[in-house]
Coordinates of C-alpha atoms and ligand atoms in Angstrom, one line a residue:
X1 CA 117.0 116.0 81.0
X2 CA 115.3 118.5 82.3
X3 CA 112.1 118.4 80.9
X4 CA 112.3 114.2 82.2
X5 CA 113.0 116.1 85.5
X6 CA 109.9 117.9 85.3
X7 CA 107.6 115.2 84.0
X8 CA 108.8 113.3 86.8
X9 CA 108.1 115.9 89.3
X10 CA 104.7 116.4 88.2
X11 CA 103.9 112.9 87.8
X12 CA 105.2 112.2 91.4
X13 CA 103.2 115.0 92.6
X14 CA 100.0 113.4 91.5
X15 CA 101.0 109.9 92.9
X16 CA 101.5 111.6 95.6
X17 CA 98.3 113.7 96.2
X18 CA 96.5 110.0 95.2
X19 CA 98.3 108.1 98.3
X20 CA 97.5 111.3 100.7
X21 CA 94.1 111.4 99.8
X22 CA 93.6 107.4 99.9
X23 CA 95.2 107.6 103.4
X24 CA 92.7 110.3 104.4
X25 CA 90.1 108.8 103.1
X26 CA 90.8 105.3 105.2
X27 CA 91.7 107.3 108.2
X28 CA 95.4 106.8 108.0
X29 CA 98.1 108.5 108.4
X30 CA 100.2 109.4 105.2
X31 CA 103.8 107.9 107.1
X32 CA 101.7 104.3 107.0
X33 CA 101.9 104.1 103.4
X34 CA 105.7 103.9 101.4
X35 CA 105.8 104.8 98.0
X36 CA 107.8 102.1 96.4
X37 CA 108.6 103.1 92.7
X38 CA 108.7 100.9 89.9
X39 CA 111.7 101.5 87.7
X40 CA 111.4 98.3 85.5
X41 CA 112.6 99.1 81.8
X42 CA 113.4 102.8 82.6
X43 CA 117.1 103.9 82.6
X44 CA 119.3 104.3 85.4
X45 CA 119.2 108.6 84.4
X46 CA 115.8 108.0 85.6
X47 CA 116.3 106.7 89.0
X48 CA 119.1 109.1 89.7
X49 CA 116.1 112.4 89.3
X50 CA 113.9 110.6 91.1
X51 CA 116.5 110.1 93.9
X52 CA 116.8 113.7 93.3
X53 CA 112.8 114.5 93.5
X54 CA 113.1 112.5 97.0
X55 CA 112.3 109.3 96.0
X56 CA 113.9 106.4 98.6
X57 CA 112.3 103.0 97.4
X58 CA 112.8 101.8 93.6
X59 CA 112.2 98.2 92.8
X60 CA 112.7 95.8 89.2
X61 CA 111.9 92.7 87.9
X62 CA 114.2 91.4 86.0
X63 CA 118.0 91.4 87.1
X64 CA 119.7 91.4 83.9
X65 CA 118.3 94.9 83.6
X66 CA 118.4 95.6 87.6
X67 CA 121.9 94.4 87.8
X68 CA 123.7 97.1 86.4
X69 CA 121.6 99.9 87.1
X70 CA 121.5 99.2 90.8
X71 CA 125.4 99.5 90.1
X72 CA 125.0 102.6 88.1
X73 CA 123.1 103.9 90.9
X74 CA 124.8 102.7 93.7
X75 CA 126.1 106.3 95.2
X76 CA 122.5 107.3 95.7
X77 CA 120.4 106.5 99.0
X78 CA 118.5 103.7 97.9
X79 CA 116.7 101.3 99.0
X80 CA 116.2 98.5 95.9
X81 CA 113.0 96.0 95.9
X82 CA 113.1 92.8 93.7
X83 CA 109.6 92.0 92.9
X84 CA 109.8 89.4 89.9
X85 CA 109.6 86.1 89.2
X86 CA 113.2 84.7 90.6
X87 CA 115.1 82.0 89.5
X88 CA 117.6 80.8 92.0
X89 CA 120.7 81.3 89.5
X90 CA 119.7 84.9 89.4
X91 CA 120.1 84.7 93.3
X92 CA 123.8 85.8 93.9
X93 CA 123.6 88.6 91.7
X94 CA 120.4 89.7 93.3
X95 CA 121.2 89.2 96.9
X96 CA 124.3 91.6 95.5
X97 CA 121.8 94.9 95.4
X98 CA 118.4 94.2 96.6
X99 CA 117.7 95.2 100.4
X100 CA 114.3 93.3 99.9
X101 CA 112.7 90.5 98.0
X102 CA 109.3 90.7 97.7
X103 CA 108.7 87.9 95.5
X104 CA 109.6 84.9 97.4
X105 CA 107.4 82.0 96.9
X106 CA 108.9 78.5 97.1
X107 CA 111.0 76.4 99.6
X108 CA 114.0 75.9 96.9
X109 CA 114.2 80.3 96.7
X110 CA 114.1 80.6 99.9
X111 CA 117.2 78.1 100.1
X112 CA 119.0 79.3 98.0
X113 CA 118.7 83.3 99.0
X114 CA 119.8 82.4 102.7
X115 CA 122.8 80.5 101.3
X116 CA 123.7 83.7 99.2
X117 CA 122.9 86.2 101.7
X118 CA 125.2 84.4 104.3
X119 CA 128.0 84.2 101.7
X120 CA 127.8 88.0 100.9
X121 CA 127.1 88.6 104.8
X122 CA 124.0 90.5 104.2
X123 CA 120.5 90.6 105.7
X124 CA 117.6 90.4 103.4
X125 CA 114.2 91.5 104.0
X126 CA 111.6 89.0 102.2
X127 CA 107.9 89.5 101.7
X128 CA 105.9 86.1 100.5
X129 CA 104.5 86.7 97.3
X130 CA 100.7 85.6 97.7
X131 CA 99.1 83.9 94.4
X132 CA 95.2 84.7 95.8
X133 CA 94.3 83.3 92.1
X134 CA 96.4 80.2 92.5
X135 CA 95.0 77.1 91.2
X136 CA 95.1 73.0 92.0
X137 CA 98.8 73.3 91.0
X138 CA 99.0 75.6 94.4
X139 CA 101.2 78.4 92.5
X140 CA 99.9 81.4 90.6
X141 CA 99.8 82.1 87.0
X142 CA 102.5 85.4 87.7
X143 CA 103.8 83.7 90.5
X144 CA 103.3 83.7 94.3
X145 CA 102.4 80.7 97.0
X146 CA 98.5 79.5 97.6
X147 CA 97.2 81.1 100.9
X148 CA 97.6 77.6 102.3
X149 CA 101.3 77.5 101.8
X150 CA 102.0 81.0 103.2
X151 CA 102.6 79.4 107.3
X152 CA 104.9 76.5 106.0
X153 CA 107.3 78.9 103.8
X154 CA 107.0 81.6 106.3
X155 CA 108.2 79.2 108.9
X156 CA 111.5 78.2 106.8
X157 CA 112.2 82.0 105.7
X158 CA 111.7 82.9 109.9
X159 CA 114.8 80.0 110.2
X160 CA 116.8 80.8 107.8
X161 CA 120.2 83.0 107.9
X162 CA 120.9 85.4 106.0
X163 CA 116.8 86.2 105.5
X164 CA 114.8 88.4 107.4
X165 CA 110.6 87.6 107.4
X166 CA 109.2 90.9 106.7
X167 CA 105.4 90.2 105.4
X168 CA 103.3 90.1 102.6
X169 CA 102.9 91.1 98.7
X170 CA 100.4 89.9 96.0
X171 CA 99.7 91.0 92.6
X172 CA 95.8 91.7 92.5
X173 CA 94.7 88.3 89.8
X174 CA 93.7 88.8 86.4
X175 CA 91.4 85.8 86.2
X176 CA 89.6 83.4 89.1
X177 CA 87.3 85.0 91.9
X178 CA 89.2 88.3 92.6
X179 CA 89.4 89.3 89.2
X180 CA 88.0 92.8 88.7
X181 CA 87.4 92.9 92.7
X182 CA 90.8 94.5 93.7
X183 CA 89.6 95.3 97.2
X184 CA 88.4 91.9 98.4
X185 CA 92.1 90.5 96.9
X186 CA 93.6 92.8 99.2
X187 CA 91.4 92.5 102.3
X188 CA 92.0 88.9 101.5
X189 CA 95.4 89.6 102.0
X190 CA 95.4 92.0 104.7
X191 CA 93.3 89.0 106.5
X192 CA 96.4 86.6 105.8
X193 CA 99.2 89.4 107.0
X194 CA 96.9 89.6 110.4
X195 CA 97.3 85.6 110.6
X196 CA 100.8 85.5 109.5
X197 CA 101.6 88.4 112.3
X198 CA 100.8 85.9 114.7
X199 CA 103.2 83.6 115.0
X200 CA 105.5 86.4 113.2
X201 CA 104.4 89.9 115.3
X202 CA 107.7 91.4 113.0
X203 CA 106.4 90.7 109.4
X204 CA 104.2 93.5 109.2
X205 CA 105.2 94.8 105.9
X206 CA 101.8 94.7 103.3
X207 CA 102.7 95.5 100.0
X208 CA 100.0 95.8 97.6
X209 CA 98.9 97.9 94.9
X210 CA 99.9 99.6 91.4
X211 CA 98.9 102.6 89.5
X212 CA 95.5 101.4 88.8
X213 CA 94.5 100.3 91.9
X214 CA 96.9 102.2 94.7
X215 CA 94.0 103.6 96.5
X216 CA 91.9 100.0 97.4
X217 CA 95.5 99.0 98.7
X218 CA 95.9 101.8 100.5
X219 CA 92.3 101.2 101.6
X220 CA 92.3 98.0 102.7
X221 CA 95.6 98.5 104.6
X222 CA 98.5 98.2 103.1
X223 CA 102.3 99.5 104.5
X224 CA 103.5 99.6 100.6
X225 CA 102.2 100.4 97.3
X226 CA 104.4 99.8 94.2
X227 CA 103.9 101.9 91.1
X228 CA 105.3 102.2 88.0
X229 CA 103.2 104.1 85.0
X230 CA 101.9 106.6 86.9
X231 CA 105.4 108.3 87.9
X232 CA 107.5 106.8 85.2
X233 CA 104.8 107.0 81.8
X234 CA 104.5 104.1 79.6
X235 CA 107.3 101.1 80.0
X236 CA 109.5 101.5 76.7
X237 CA 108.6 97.7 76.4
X238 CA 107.1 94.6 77.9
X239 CA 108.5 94.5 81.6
Ligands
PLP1 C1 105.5 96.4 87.0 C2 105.1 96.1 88.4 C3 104.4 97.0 89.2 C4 104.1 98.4 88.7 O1 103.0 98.4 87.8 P1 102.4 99.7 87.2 O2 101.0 99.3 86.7 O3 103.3 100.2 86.1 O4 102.3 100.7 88.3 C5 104.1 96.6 90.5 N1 104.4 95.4 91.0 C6 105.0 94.5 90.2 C7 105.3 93.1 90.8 C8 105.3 94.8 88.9 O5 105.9 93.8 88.1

């Protein structure tokens, strides 16, 4: 428990000192950049020492797992992110913890979290999962709405109770044209968050990055950056 505590601390400490010196490096200020850390697979033990070590943003993936440990956990000061794929039976149960869902990316979710929030009489925040590596299908592989459908579905979240239009997140792709070019992906969608601000001045919430490639998010502008591995060490299994 205590050594945990320490490999935490240390491990934060480096994510840390990464994010300042990104910030410095782009000419930002370290307050423009929120450390949202990913506690996907890792026990709810976990999240209570990195509440301890100062840590106010945890996000999952998956509710089964989330679920409970968001219940576990639900005397500390969090603030819980839902950033997986979401299907919309999943939705009560989520809308039941998660302050913000980042992974919003068709009409039908979008329905369905407003009619959930309202009936729980809660406020969620939603960021539109972007798919920059979606195909003629219009939906990513992980994921996420084409650039193209971003004003449409950012329209209807804008309308609906219960939701609250908060910006942007993408996954950097794995395959297409950004593959292996993490910073265009994200310019790409710092350039659709500068678009989206216009007809939504509010949504100015840019979440992009991981462990691998926090610092060209942080570079090209984003407000969040979520990372797992680096503070948490390898996921116990496939999350
Ligand atoms: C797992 C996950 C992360 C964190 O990834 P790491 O490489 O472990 O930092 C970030 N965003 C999403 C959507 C994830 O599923």
């Amino acid at each position: 428990m205590t050594d945990r505590k320490d490999e935490l601390a240390g491990n934060l400490a480096k994510v840390e000192e990464r994010i300042a010196a990104a910030c410095a490096a782009a000419g930002r200020a370290r307050e423009e950049v929120t450390l949202v850390v990913v506690t996907k697979t890792h026990p709810a033990n976990d999240v209570r020492i990195l509440s301890e070590l100062g840590v106010r943003h945890v996000a999952e993936n998956r509710d089964q797992d989330a679920a409970p440990k968001a219940a576990e956990c639900s005397d500390l000061p969090l603030t819980w992110h839902f950033v997986g794929q979401l299907q919309t039976n999943k939705v009560r149960s989520v809308v039941g913890y998660a302050d913000f869902v980042q992974s919003v990316d068709r009409a039908k979710l979008v329905t369905a979290l407003s009619k959930e929030a309202v009936r729980a009489g809660r406020e969620v925040g939603c960021l539109l999962q972007v798919a920059l590596d979606a195909g003629a299908s219009g939906r990513g592989e992980r994921g996420g709405v084409a650039p193209g459908g971003v004003e449409e579905l950012a329209d209807l979240v804008a309308r609906a109770p219960g939701l609250r239009l908060d910006g942007l997140m993408t996954v950097a792709p794995l395959s297409g044209t950004y593959a292996g070019r993490e910073l265009a992906a994200f310019e790409r969608l710092m350039d659709l968050s500068t678009d989206l601000r216009r007809a939504h001045p509010a949504a100015n919430m840019v979440s992009a990055g991981m462990s691998a490639d926090l610092e060209q998010a942080v570079a090209a502008g984003a407000t969040h950056v979520r990372v797992g591995t680096a503070v948490l060490g390898v996921r116990p299994r496939l999350g």
